[in-house]
Amino acid sequence: MSLLEQITKLSAEFNRELDAVKTLPQAEALRNKYLSRKGLISDLFKQMKSVASEDRAAVGKALQTLKNSAQAKFDALLEDLKQAAPAIPVIDLTLPGRSRTTGGLHPLTSVEMEIISIFKRMGFSVERGPEVESTQFNFDMLNTPQWHPARDETDTFYVREDMVLRTETSPVQIRGMLRKPPPVRFIAPGRVYRNDKPDPSHSPMFNQVEGLYIDNRVTFTELKGTLLEFYRALLGRDTQVRFRPHHFPFTEPSAEVDVTCFLCAGKGCRVCKHSGWLEMGGSGMVHPNVLSAVCELRGDDVYNPEKVNGYAFGLGIERIAMLKFGVEDIRLFYENDLRFLGQLG
Ligand code: DAH
């Protein structure tokens, strides 16, 4: 059989088989048989060298036509089959799994939540106040007179003459007492701002938790007992608390509160500077002037310092988080570097 006859025959066979193809695997088999590098059409090309030179152009052309038209018909068929094929998802079980990273709480948020839950168990509710605060609430009503150094522009961000970024959470004491008559027992967590240059232990923005309890005949002993219980719940049952006399304008008497260093259990280490104690915050019995100022603004007598009294305290969240997590630079909390946050999440 001449090569030309073989071409004609193969073309007919290809067409017949093509018509019978119904599935993608059958199409693949057809492609292998005719169109692949070792397929029947390739075989015919290999026979070209035995064709007489005067016939070669015509035979070559016929063979090329066969190849092109077979490929084109095959492509069209494949397209049809793919369109018609039901969309069965192909699951490649050898692919590696897609890992999904879950979000986590910021370490400061989780410490704040822990602090809130401890105080809630002790009967405290939660108040919030604005971060842009009047000088009246931030200073005046907290018995912090005009001449007090805390009011200085070098310590305080002034928004305007009578508005500041609150320098402490203490003004929420005032807001809580304006909102509700006594007895009140609440904490107030939130951001505060001070005009400090950032360094490993300072940030112009940080977080505090304020506490206030006003009732009849509240004692300093209750303040001590409450803070002792709080720090034991937070840092461990062995924690001891120490009160050092101090001055704050809005409490009298006032004290700074230290806890035994929970890293060295009071033995002395680098973190507590070998003293065995860590300073955690301030506290005291609410100054009568604060209660009088609240009465004046409320226009009633329910916070009359002759009738009610109470205690207040404040503590820093970053400080606790730094000690709990062993973080040595406060700025790490605000840089949002996931390599850092992921370790504490
Ligand atoms: N507001 C004080 C500060 O930021 C902390 C503080 C001290 C709060 C004594 C109080 C308190 O409520 O009684 O340094």
mmCIF file of C-alpha atoms and ligand atoms in Angstrom:
data_model
loop_
_atom_site.group_PDB
_atom_site.id
_atom_site.type_symbol
_atom_site.label_atom_id
_atom_site.label_comp_id
_atom_site.label_asym_id
_atom_site.label_seq_id
_atom_site.Cartn_x
_atom_site.Cartn_y
_atom_site.Cartn_z
ATOM 1 C CA MET A 1 0.000 0.000 0.000
ATOM 2 C CA SER A 2 1.435 3.345 -1.013
ATOM 3 C CA LEU A 3 1.926 5.962 1.627
ATOM 4 C CA LEU A 4 -0.812 8.055 0.069
ATOM 5 C CA GLU A 5 -3.240 5.150 0.395
ATOM 6 C CA GLN A 6 -2.180 4.619 3.985
ATOM 7 C CA ILE A 7 -2.870 8.288 4.703
ATOM 8 C CA THR A 8 -6.355 8.007 3.286
ATOM 9 C CA LYS A 9 -7.021 4.831 5.250
ATOM 10 C CA LEU A 10 -5.678 6.228 8.505
ATOM 11 C CA SER A 11 -7.736 9.371 8.041
ATOM 12 C CA ALA A 12 -10.913 7.294 7.688
ATOM 13 C CA GLU A 13 -10.046 5.161 10.712
ATOM 14 C CA PHE A 14 -9.282 8.203 12.782
ATOM 15 C CA ASN A 15 -12.603 9.794 11.879
ATOM 16 C CA ARG A 16 -14.484 6.632 12.710
ATOM 17 C CA GLU A 17 -12.840 6.237 16.056
ATOM 18 C CA LEU A 18 -13.237 9.915 16.818
ATOM 19 C CA ASP A 19 -16.991 9.605 16.286
ATOM 20 C CA ALA A 20 -17.101 6.801 18.856
ATOM 21 C CA VAL A 21 -15.362 8.775 21.610
ATOM 22 C CA LYS A 22 -17.748 9.599 24.466
ATOM 23 C CA THR A 23 -15.532 10.213 27.475
ATOM 24 C CA LEU A 24 -12.362 12.073 28.397
ATOM 25 C CA PRO A 25 -10.375 8.858 29.025
ATOM 26 C CA GLN A 26 -11.410 7.590 25.581
ATOM 27 C CA ALA A 27 -10.275 10.880 24.087
ATOM 28 C CA GLU A 28 -6.954 10.525 25.815
ATOM 29 C CA ALA A 29 -6.562 7.025 24.409
ATOM 30 C CA LEU A 30 -7.354 8.304 20.919
ATOM 31 C CA ARG A 31 -4.803 11.044 21.248
ATOM 32 C CA ASN A 32 -2.174 8.547 22.303
ATOM 33 C CA LYS A 33 -2.945 6.225 19.470
ATOM 34 C CA TYR A 34 -2.906 8.802 16.648
ATOM 35 C CA LEU A 35 -1.536 12.119 17.689
ATOM 36 C CA SER A 36 1.211 11.508 20.212
ATOM 37 C CA ARG A 37 4.904 11.507 19.394
ATOM 38 C CA LYS A 38 4.830 7.721 18.990
ATOM 39 C CA GLY A 39 1.372 7.671 17.434
ATOM 40 C CA LEU A 40 0.229 6.356 14.043
ATOM 41 C CA ILE A 41 0.469 9.706 12.277
ATOM 42 C CA SER A 42 4.052 10.110 13.436
ATOM 43 C CA ASP A 43 4.754 6.645 12.098
ATOM 44 C CA LEU A 44 3.618 7.757 8.638
ATOM 45 C CA PHE A 45 5.952 10.754 8.773
ATOM 46 C CA LYS A 46 8.803 8.357 9.386
ATOM 47 C CA GLN A 47 8.010 6.625 6.100
ATOM 48 C CA MET A 48 8.418 9.854 4.112
ATOM 49 C CA LYS A 49 12.038 9.091 3.377
ATOM 50 C CA SER A 50 11.037 6.075 1.282
ATOM 51 C CA VAL A 51 8.743 8.126 -0.977
ATOM 52 C CA ALA A 52 10.018 8.809 -4.461
ATOM 53 C CA SER A 53 11.282 12.350 -4.763
ATOM 54 C CA GLU A 54 8.775 13.388 -7.467
ATOM 55 C CA ASP A 55 5.866 12.323 -5.197
ATOM 56 C CA ARG A 56 7.303 13.702 -2.018
ATOM 57 C CA ALA A 57 5.719 17.156 -2.149
ATOM 58 C CA ALA A 58 2.200 15.836 -2.736
ATOM 59 C CA VAL A 59 2.465 13.059 -0.133
ATOM 60 C CA GLY A 60 4.011 15.384 2.417
ATOM 61 C CA LYS A 61 1.207 17.837 1.911
ATOM 62 C CA ALA A 62 -1.452 15.124 2.335
ATOM 63 C CA LEU A 63 0.213 13.890 5.483
ATOM 64 C CA GLN A 64 0.465 17.372 6.942
ATOM 65 C CA THR A 65 -3.211 17.937 6.127
ATOM 66 C CA LEU A 66 -4.120 14.720 7.895
ATOM 67 C CA LYS A 67 -2.125 15.713 10.931
ATOM 68 C CA ASN A 68 -3.573 19.218 11.120
ATOM 69 C CA SER A 69 -7.166 18.201 10.560
ATOM 70 C CA ALA A 70 -6.916 15.285 13.019
ATOM 71 C CA GLN A 71 -5.504 17.614 15.653
ATOM 72 C CA ALA A 72 -8.177 20.229 15.021
ATOM 73 C CA LYS A 73 -11.014 17.688 15.176
ATOM 74 C CA PHE A 74 -9.541 16.205 18.308
ATOM 75 C CA ASP A 75 -9.254 19.634 19.972
ATOM 76 C CA ALA A 76 -12.868 20.437 19.124
ATOM 77 C CA LEU A 77 -14.029 17.100 20.507
ATOM 78 C CA LEU A 78 -12.034 17.601 23.694
ATOM 79 C CA GLU A 79 -13.598 20.996 24.152
ATOM 80 C CA ASP A 80 -17.090 19.516 23.720
ATOM 81 C CA LEU A 81 -16.385 16.756 26.198
ATOM 82 C CA LYS A 82 -15.071 19.154 28.774
ATOM 83 C CA GLN A 83 -18.143 21.357 28.411
ATOM 84 C CA ALA A 84 -20.438 18.397 28.762
ATOM 85 C CA ALA A 85 -18.537 16.709 31.575
ATOM 86 C CA PRO A 86 -20.395 16.913 34.861
ATOM 87 C CA ALA A 87 -18.482 19.080 37.333
ATOM 88 C CA ILE A 88 -17.112 16.333 39.520
ATOM 89 C CA PRO A 89 -14.585 17.990 41.783
ATOM 90 C CA VAL A 90 -11.217 16.441 41.442
ATOM 91 C CA ILE A 91 -9.693 16.080 44.871
ATOM 92 C CA ASP A 92 -5.974 15.723 44.916
ATOM 93 C CA LEU A 93 -5.304 13.924 48.172
ATOM 94 C CA THR A 94 -1.581 14.408 47.787
ATOM 95 C CA LEU A 95 -1.752 18.200 48.057
ATOM 96 C CA PRO A 96 -0.497 19.624 51.345
ATOM 97 C CA GLY A 97 -3.270 20.978 53.564
ATOM 98 C CA ARG A 98 -4.126 24.638 53.623
ATOM 99 C CA SER A 99 -3.244 25.949 57.032
ATOM 100 C CA ARG A 100 -5.499 28.626 58.421
ATOM 101 C CA THR A 101 -4.093 31.008 60.973
ATOM 102 C CA THR A 102 -6.607 32.000 63.589
ATOM 103 C CA GLY A 103 -6.638 35.405 65.177
ATOM 104 C CA GLY A 104 -5.838 35.888 68.837
ATOM 105 C CA LEU A 105 -6.300 38.490 71.498
ATOM 106 C CA HIS A 106 -3.704 41.183 71.900
ATOM 107 C CA PRO A 107 -1.728 40.452 75.096
ATOM 108 C CA LEU A 108 -2.902 43.743 76.607
ATOM 109 C CA THR A 109 -6.505 42.808 75.844
ATOM 110 C CA SER A 110 -6.183 39.400 77.437
ATOM 111 C CA VAL A 111 -4.561 40.867 80.563
ATOM 112 C CA GLU A 112 -7.289 43.513 80.747
ATOM 113 C CA MET A 113 -9.952 40.829 80.416
ATOM 114 C CA GLU A 114 -8.349 38.817 83.186
ATOM 115 C CA ILE A 115 -8.215 41.874 85.456
ATOM 116 C CA ILE A 116 -11.867 42.653 84.721
ATOM 117 C CA SER A 117 -12.974 39.126 85.466
ATOM 118 C CA ILE A 118 -11.193 39.061 88.835
ATOM 119 C CA PHE A 119 -12.777 42.340 89.909
ATOM 120 C CA LYS A 120 -16.177 41.255 88.629
ATOM 121 C CA ARG A 121 -15.994 38.223 90.903
ATOM 122 C CA MET A 122 -15.430 40.656 93.777
ATOM 123 C CA GLY A 123 -18.541 42.669 92.934
ATOM 124 C CA PHE A 124 -17.078 45.457 90.800
ATOM 125 C CA SER A 125 -18.844 46.627 87.661
ATOM 126 C CA VAL A 126 -17.041 48.185 84.676
ATOM 127 C CA GLU A 127 -17.251 51.862 83.698
ATOM 128 C CA ARG A 128 -15.697 53.519 80.684
ATOM 129 C CA GLY A 129 -14.885 57.146 80.043
ATOM 130 C CA PRO A 130 -13.674 59.176 77.062
ATOM 131 C CA GLU A 131 -9.997 59.483 76.193
ATOM 132 C CA VAL A 132 -10.438 63.178 75.405
ATOM 133 C CA GLU A 133 -11.365 64.599 78.770
ATOM 134 C CA SER A 134 -12.076 68.012 80.260
ATOM 135 C CA THR A 135 -9.512 69.556 82.570
ATOM 136 C CA GLN A 136 -12.428 69.849 84.985
ATOM 137 C CA PHE A 137 -12.761 66.043 85.282
ATOM 138 C CA ASN A 138 -9.125 65.178 84.667
ATOM 139 C CA PHE A 139 -7.735 67.693 87.182
ATOM 140 C CA ASP A 140 -10.048 70.148 88.980
ATOM 141 C CA MET A 141 -12.561 67.706 90.403
ATOM 142 C CA LEU A 142 -9.766 65.306 91.313
ATOM 143 C CA ASN A 143 -8.403 67.905 93.706
ATOM 144 C CA THR A 144 -5.486 68.606 91.376
ATOM 145 C CA PRO A 145 -5.078 72.370 91.562
ATOM 146 C CA GLN A 146 -4.034 74.734 88.812
ATOM 147 C CA TRP A 147 -0.434 74.858 90.008
ATOM 148 C CA HIS A 148 0.032 71.070 90.135
ATOM 149 C CA PRO A 149 2.983 69.859 88.029
ATOM 150 C CA ALA A 150 0.866 67.106 86.423
ATOM 151 C CA ARG A 151 -1.048 69.845 84.588
ATOM 152 C CA ASP A 152 2.126 71.069 82.939
ATOM 153 C CA GLU A 153 2.230 70.923 79.148
ATOM 154 C CA THR A 154 5.412 68.881 79.378
ATOM 155 C CA ASP A 155 3.391 66.071 81.009
ATOM 156 C CA THR A 156 -0.013 66.498 79.423
ATOM 157 C CA PHE A 157 -1.316 66.588 75.865
ATOM 158 C CA TYR A 158 -3.670 69.554 75.634
ATOM 159 C CA VAL A 159 -6.324 69.394 72.931
ATOM 160 C CA ARG A 160 -7.338 72.926 73.851
ATOM 161 C CA GLU A 161 -7.044 74.969 76.980
ATOM 162 C CA ASP A 162 -9.773 73.090 78.842
ATOM 163 C CA MET A 163 -9.459 69.678 77.117
ATOM 164 C CA VAL A 164 -6.740 67.054 77.443
ATOM 165 C CA LEU A 165 -5.985 63.503 76.439
ATOM 166 C CA ARG A 166 -6.688 62.036 79.855
ATOM 167 C CA THR A 167 -3.500 61.499 81.800
ATOM 168 C CA GLU A 168 -5.028 58.809 84.010
ATOM 169 C CA THR A 169 -8.249 56.813 84.305
ATOM 170 C CA SER A 170 -9.093 58.627 87.549
ATOM 171 C CA PRO A 171 -11.590 61.049 85.886
ATOM 172 C CA VAL A 172 -13.849 58.024 85.351
ATOM 173 C CA GLN A 173 -14.258 58.070 89.152
ATOM 174 C CA ILE A 174 -16.053 61.392 88.720
ATOM 175 C CA ARG A 175 -18.125 60.175 85.779
ATOM 176 C CA GLY A 176 -19.205 57.054 87.658
ATOM 177 C CA MET A 177 -20.319 59.058 90.666
ATOM 178 C CA LEU A 178 -22.227 61.517 88.497
ATOM 179 C CA ARG A 179 -24.037 58.629 86.839
ATOM 180 C CA LYS A 180 -25.057 56.695 89.959
ATOM 181 C CA PRO A 181 -25.703 57.409 93.625
ATOM 182 C CA PRO A 182 -23.714 55.492 96.231
ATOM 183 C CA PRO A 183 -22.935 52.744 96.918
ATOM 184 C CA VAL A 184 -20.743 52.434 93.806
ATOM 185 C CA ARG A 185 -18.097 49.818 93.205
ATOM 186 C CA PHE A 186 -16.524 49.798 89.785
ATOM 187 C CA ILE A 187 -13.311 49.593 87.850
ATOM 188 C CA ALA A 188 -12.505 51.666 84.772
ATOM 189 C CA PRO A 189 -9.957 50.262 82.312
ATOM 190 C CA GLY A 190 -8.700 52.279 79.389
ATOM 191 C CA ARG A 191 -6.026 54.226 77.555
ATOM 192 C CA VAL A 192 -4.254 57.205 79.048
ATOM 193 C CA TYR A 193 -1.759 59.628 77.538
ATOM 194 C CA ARG A 194 1.330 61.384 78.773
ATOM 195 C CA ASN A 195 3.841 63.521 76.980
ATOM 196 C CA ASP A 196 6.681 61.046 77.495
ATOM 197 C CA LYS A 197 9.346 60.142 74.987
ATOM 198 C CA PRO A 198 9.038 56.441 74.074
ATOM 199 C CA ASP A 199 11.731 54.222 75.579
ATOM 200 C CA PRO A 200 11.734 50.626 76.862
ATOM 201 C CA SER A 201 9.620 51.574 79.879
ATOM 202 C CA HIS A 202 7.720 54.652 78.635
ATOM 203 C CA SER A 203 5.087 55.173 76.013
ATOM 204 C CA PRO A 204 3.043 58.335 75.364
ATOM 205 C CA MET A 205 -0.025 56.080 75.445
ATOM 206 C CA PHE A 206 -0.618 53.225 77.838
ATOM 207 C CA ASN A 207 -3.428 51.507 79.724
ATOM 208 C CA GLN A 208 -4.610 51.764 83.288
ATOM 209 C CA VAL A 209 -7.323 50.281 85.432
ATOM 210 C CA GLU A 210 -8.958 52.573 87.942
ATOM 211 C CA GLY A 211 -10.969 51.289 90.886
ATOM 212 C CA LEU A 212 -13.486 53.072 93.092
ATOM 213 C CA TYR A 213 -15.629 51.945 95.989
ATOM 214 C CA ILE A 214 -17.871 54.429 97.814
ATOM 215 C CA ASP A 215 -20.216 53.382 100.604
ATOM 216 C CA ASN A 216 -20.762 53.970 104.309
ATOM 217 C CA ARG A 217 -17.728 53.517 106.526
ATOM 218 C CA VAL A 218 -15.383 51.971 104.014
ATOM 219 C CA THR A 219 -12.049 51.189 105.655
ATOM 220 C CA PHE A 220 -8.453 51.170 104.530
ATOM 221 C CA THR A 221 -8.409 47.518 105.584
ATOM 222 C CA GLU A 222 -10.986 46.756 102.901
ATOM 223 C CA LEU A 223 -8.783 48.475 100.347
ATOM 224 C CA LYS A 224 -5.827 46.363 101.414
ATOM 225 C CA GLY A 225 -7.853 43.162 101.468
ATOM 226 C CA THR A 226 -9.339 43.834 98.032
ATOM 227 C CA LEU A 227 -5.991 44.554 96.402
ATOM 228 C CA LEU A 228 -4.351 41.608 98.159
ATOM 229 C CA GLU A 229 -7.053 39.277 96.871
ATOM 230 C CA PHE A 230 -6.818 40.811 93.400
ATOM 231 C CA TYR A 231 -3.060 40.381 93.119
ATOM 232 C CA ARG A 232 -3.208 36.867 94.527
ATOM 233 C CA ALA A 233 -5.803 35.903 91.930
ATOM 234 C CA LEU A 234 -3.751 37.540 89.175
ATOM 235 C CA LEU A 235 -0.188 36.612 90.110
ATOM 236 C CA GLY A 236 -0.437 33.612 92.406
ATOM 237 C CA ARG A 237 -1.731 32.767 95.856
ATOM 238 C CA ASP A 238 1.638 33.367 97.533
ATOM 239 C CA THR A 239 1.740 37.016 96.505
ATOM 240 C CA GLN A 240 2.163 39.541 99.314
ATOM 241 C CA VAL A 241 1.167 43.203 99.093
ATOM 242 C CA ARG A 242 2.933 46.165 100.665
ATOM 243 C CA PHE A 243 1.561 49.707 101.046
ATOM 244 C CA ARG A 244 4.044 52.594 101.096
ATOM 245 C CA PRO A 245 2.909 56.090 102.123
ATOM 246 C CA HIS A 246 2.744 58.398 99.125
ATOM 247 C CA HIS A 247 0.902 61.446 97.875
ATOM 248 C CA PHE A 248 -1.885 61.637 95.333
ATOM 249 C CA PRO A 249 -4.105 64.726 95.171
ATOM 250 C CA PHE A 250 -7.386 62.789 95.087
ATOM 251 C CA THR A 251 -6.747 60.409 97.997
ATOM 252 C CA GLU A 252 -5.858 60.952 101.640
ATOM 253 C CA PRO A 253 -4.137 59.008 103.013
ATOM 254 C CA SER A 254 -2.479 57.669 99.878
ATOM 255 C CA ALA A 255 -0.189 54.741 99.300
ATOM 256 C CA GLU A 256 1.801 53.161 96.567
ATOM 257 C CA VAL A 257 1.176 49.453 96.234
ATOM 258 C CA ASP A 258 3.972 46.921 95.823
ATOM 259 C CA VAL A 259 3.662 43.174 95.367
ATOM 260 C CA THR A 260 6.272 40.542 96.080
ATOM 261 C CA CYS A 261 8.181 39.856 92.890
ATOM 262 C CA PHE A 262 6.485 36.807 91.416
ATOM 263 C CA LEU A 263 9.471 36.014 89.245
ATOM 264 C CA CYS A 264 11.886 35.409 92.128
ATOM 265 C CA ALA A 265 9.242 34.976 94.872
ATOM 266 C CA GLY A 266 10.722 37.921 96.755
ATOM 267 C CA LYS A 267 14.279 36.615 96.784
ATOM 268 C CA GLY A 268 15.556 39.397 94.563
ATOM 269 C CA CYS A 269 16.224 39.364 90.824
ATOM 270 C CA ARG A 270 16.983 41.684 87.910
ATOM 271 C CA VAL A 271 13.308 42.504 87.319
ATOM 272 C CA CYS A 272 12.642 43.684 90.894
ATOM 273 C CA LYS A 273 16.112 45.240 91.015
ATOM 274 C CA HIS A 274 17.015 42.858 93.837
ATOM 275 C CA SER A 275 14.472 44.405 96.203
ATOM 276 C CA GLY A 276 12.015 41.505 96.089
ATOM 277 C CA TRP A 277 9.155 43.987 95.482
ATOM 278 C CA LEU A 278 7.471 45.338 92.367
ATOM 279 C CA GLU A 279 5.632 48.663 92.293
ATOM 280 C CA MET A 280 2.183 48.165 90.787
ATOM 281 C CA GLY A 281 0.182 51.366 91.293
ATOM 282 C CA GLY A 282 -1.378 53.892 93.616
ATOM 283 C CA SER A 283 -4.279 53.840 96.025
ATOM 284 C CA GLY A 284 -5.851 55.603 98.944
ATOM 285 C CA MET A 285 -8.996 56.807 100.675
ATOM 286 C CA VAL A 286 -10.954 59.151 98.433
ATOM 287 C CA HIS A 287 -10.271 62.774 99.363
ATOM 288 C CA PRO A 288 -13.306 64.616 100.809
ATOM 289 C CA ASN A 289 -12.721 67.403 98.276
ATOM 290 C CA VAL A 290 -13.408 64.940 95.448
ATOM 291 C CA LEU A 291 -16.715 63.907 97.019
ATOM 292 C CA SER A 292 -17.691 67.551 97.631
ATOM 293 C CA ALA A 293 -16.923 68.448 94.027
ATOM 294 C CA VAL A 294 -19.185 65.592 92.880
ATOM 295 C CA CYS A 295 -21.988 66.805 95.159
ATOM 296 C CA GLU A 296 -21.651 70.298 93.739
ATOM 297 C CA LEU A 297 -21.939 69.126 90.131
ATOM 298 C CA ARG A 298 -24.733 66.623 90.878
ATOM 299 C CA GLY A 299 -26.619 69.304 92.770
ATOM 300 C CA ASP A 300 -27.445 66.887 95.585
ATOM 301 C CA ASP A 301 -26.001 65.601 98.816
ATOM 302 C CA VAL A 302 -25.674 61.854 98.250
ATOM 303 C CA TYR A 303 -21.875 61.941 98.072
ATOM 304 C CA ASN A 304 -21.598 64.188 101.129
ATOM 305 C CA PRO A 305 -18.155 63.318 102.595
ATOM 306 C CA GLU A 306 -19.744 63.525 106.049
ATOM 307 C CA LYS A 307 -21.993 60.610 105.090
ATOM 308 C CA VAL A 308 -20.046 58.416 102.690
ATOM 309 C CA ASN A 309 -16.428 57.576 102.069
ATOM 310 C CA GLY A 310 -14.436 55.093 100.080
ATOM 311 C CA TYR A 311 -11.246 54.006 98.493
ATOM 312 C CA ALA A 312 -9.713 54.310 95.045
ATOM 313 C CA PHE A 313 -6.802 52.692 93.299
ATOM 314 C CA GLY A 314 -5.073 52.717 89.943
ATOM 315 C CA LEU A 315 -2.732 50.302 88.229
ATOM 316 C CA GLY A 316 -0.986 49.939 84.887
ATOM 317 C CA ILE A 317 -1.902 47.130 82.511
ATOM 318 C CA GLU A 318 1.335 47.189 80.487
ATOM 319 C CA ARG A 319 3.418 46.763 83.601
ATOM 320 C CA ILE A 320 1.492 43.644 84.568
ATOM 321 C CA ALA A 321 1.643 42.284 81.014
ATOM 322 C CA MET A 322 5.384 42.943 80.809
ATOM 323 C CA LEU A 323 6.016 41.070 84.020
ATOM 324 C CA LYS A 324 3.622 38.239 83.240
ATOM 325 C CA PHE A 325 5.019 37.657 79.742
ATOM 326 C CA GLY A 326 8.606 38.685 80.419
ATOM 327 C CA VAL A 327 8.498 41.548 77.906
ATOM 328 C CA GLU A 328 11.359 43.985 78.335
ATOM 329 C CA ASP A 329 10.273 46.791 76.023
ATOM 330 C CA ILE A 330 6.823 48.386 76.325
ATOM 331 C CA ARG A 331 6.951 49.556 72.709
ATOM 332 C CA LEU A 332 6.614 45.974 71.478
ATOM 333 C CA PHE A 333 2.937 46.057 72.483
ATOM 334 C CA TYR A 334 2.127 48.780 69.969
ATOM 335 C CA GLU A 335 4.210 47.769 66.959
ATOM 336 C CA ASN A 336 1.782 45.023 65.916
ATOM 337 C CA ASP A 337 4.565 42.712 64.846
ATOM 338 C CA LEU A 338 2.854 39.338 64.494
ATOM 339 C CA ARG A 339 6.086 37.532 65.359
ATOM 340 C CA PHE A 340 5.806 39.148 68.790
ATOM 341 C CA LEU A 341 2.035 39.038 69.216
ATOM 342 C CA GLY A 342 1.860 35.422 68.007
ATOM 343 C CA GLN A 343 4.031 34.278 70.869
ATOM 344 C CA LEU A 344 1.744 35.799 73.490
ATOM 345 C CA GLY A 345 -1.595 35.203 71.742
HETATM 346 N N1 DAH B 1 -4.005 58.111 88.798
HETATM 347 C C1 DAH B 1 -2.774 57.707 89.423
HETATM 348 C C2 DAH B 1 -1.658 57.695 88.371
HETATM 349 O O1 DAH B 1 -1.948 57.644 87.208
HETATM 350 C C3 DAH B 1 -2.905 56.324 90.013
HETATM 351 C C4 DAH B 1 -3.781 56.329 91.200
HETATM 352 C C5 DAH B 1 -3.253 56.593 92.445
HETATM 353 C C6 DAH B 1 -5.146 56.116 91.088
HETATM 354 C C7 DAH B 1 -4.044 56.611 93.573
HETATM 355 C C8 DAH B 1 -5.946 56.134 92.204
HETATM 356 C C9 DAH B 1 -5.382 56.380 93.452
HETATM 357 O O2 DAH B 1 -7.258 55.932 92.136
HETATM 358 O O3 DAH B 1 -6.186 56.364 94.560
HETATM 359 O O4 DAH B 1 -0.521 57.731 88.719
#
